[in-house]
Each structure stands twice: as C-alpha cells, then as structure tokens.
Short mmCIF file of C-alpha atoms in Angstrom, two decimals:
data_model
loop_
_atom_site.label_atom_id
_atom_site.label_comp_id
_atom_site.label_asym_id
_atom_site.label_seq_id
_atom_site.Cartn_x
_atom_site.Cartn_y
_atom_site.Cartn_z
CA MET H 28 -146.98 -45.59 -257.47
CA ALA H 29 -149.89 -43.21 -258.05
CA ASN H 30 -153.24 -43.96 -256.48
CA THR H 31 -155.97 -45.01 -258.88
CA THR H 32 -159.74 -45.32 -258.76
CA LEU H 33 -162.00 -47.40 -260.92
CA ALA H 34 -163.84 -45.54 -263.63
CA PRO H 35 -166.77 -46.74 -265.67
CA ALA H 36 -166.24 -49.90 -267.64
CA CYS H 37 -164.69 -49.86 -271.11
CA LEU H 38 -167.32 -49.08 -273.69
CA GLN H 39 -166.01 -51.89 -275.94
CA CYS H 40 -165.22 -54.84 -273.64
CA GLU H 41 -166.60 -53.73 -270.23
CA THR H 42 -163.22 -54.08 -268.42
CA ASP H 43 -162.87 -51.63 -265.51
CA ILE H 44 -160.50 -48.78 -266.39
CA ALA H 45 -158.02 -47.62 -263.73
CA VAL H 46 -157.99 -43.82 -263.52
CA PRO H 47 -155.12 -41.85 -261.90
CA ASP H 48 -156.13 -39.48 -259.06
CA GLU H 49 -154.78 -36.48 -260.96
CA ILE H 50 -156.86 -36.62 -264.12
CA GLU H 51 -157.97 -33.70 -266.28
CA LEU H 52 -160.71 -33.15 -268.84
CA GLY H 53 -159.62 -34.33 -272.26
CA ASP H 54 -157.11 -36.90 -270.98
CA ILE H 55 -157.00 -40.15 -272.95
CA LEU H 56 -157.10 -43.47 -271.08
CA ALA H 57 -156.56 -46.84 -272.74
CA CYS H 58 -158.39 -49.98 -271.68
CA ARG H 59 -155.96 -52.60 -270.40
CA GLY H 60 -158.26 -55.33 -271.73
CA CYS H 61 -158.74 -54.38 -275.38
CA GLY H 62 -156.66 -51.22 -275.88
CA GLN H 63 -159.64 -49.01 -276.80
CA GLU H 64 -158.89 -45.36 -276.01
CA HIS H 65 -161.39 -43.28 -274.01
CA GLU H 66 -161.52 -39.51 -273.53
CA VAL H 67 -162.30 -38.05 -270.09
CA LEU H 68 -165.48 -35.95 -270.37
CA ASP H 69 -165.96 -35.26 -266.64
CA VAL H 70 -163.80 -35.81 -263.55
CA ALA H 71 -166.33 -35.87 -260.68
CA PRO H 72 -167.67 -38.45 -261.18
CA VAL H 73 -165.41 -39.76 -263.91
CA ARG H 74 -167.27 -40.02 -267.22
CA LEU H 75 -165.69 -41.41 -270.37
CA ASP H 76 -166.53 -41.60 -274.07
CA LEU H 77 -164.72 -43.28 -276.95
CA ALA H 78 -161.72 -41.17 -277.99
CA PRO H 79 -162.01 -39.61 -281.43
CA GLU H 80 -160.18 -41.35 -284.25
CA ILE H 81 -157.10 -39.53 -285.52
CA GLU H 82 -157.69 -38.15 -288.99
CA GLU H 83 -154.89 -38.00 -291.57
CA ASP H 84 -155.32 -34.27 -292.11
CA TRP H 85 -155.24 -33.16 -288.44
CA GLY H 86 -152.82 -30.31 -287.95
CA GLU H 87 -152.57 -29.45 -291.64
#
C-alpha cells in the first residue's frame, strides 16, 4: 500500500483528505466523506482547490 499524508481538509465538508506520496500538480483527489473533487495546486506543502466542473463542450 502506498504511503499517504494528510492534506488540508475538504473545502465542502472539512474531512481530512489522504494524499499519496507521489502526487503531481493538477492531480484530482476526491474527498472520502462527501465525494467532492479537489485539484492539486501545489505539492509542498499540499494545497488544494475545488476541481473545475466538466463542461459539456470540453474537447469539441
């Protein structure tokens, strides 16, 4: 099992989010409490923001 560290709390429900050791900018992490997705903005220290909503016309 991969090692994890605790990141900032979920921006929706304040549950701690487990972050894998090998994380990269732009990765998406889901809260295990409410399912809200967060985007990694910085890795040292870990900083998260709400992940952007997927638009219907992305990729068109």
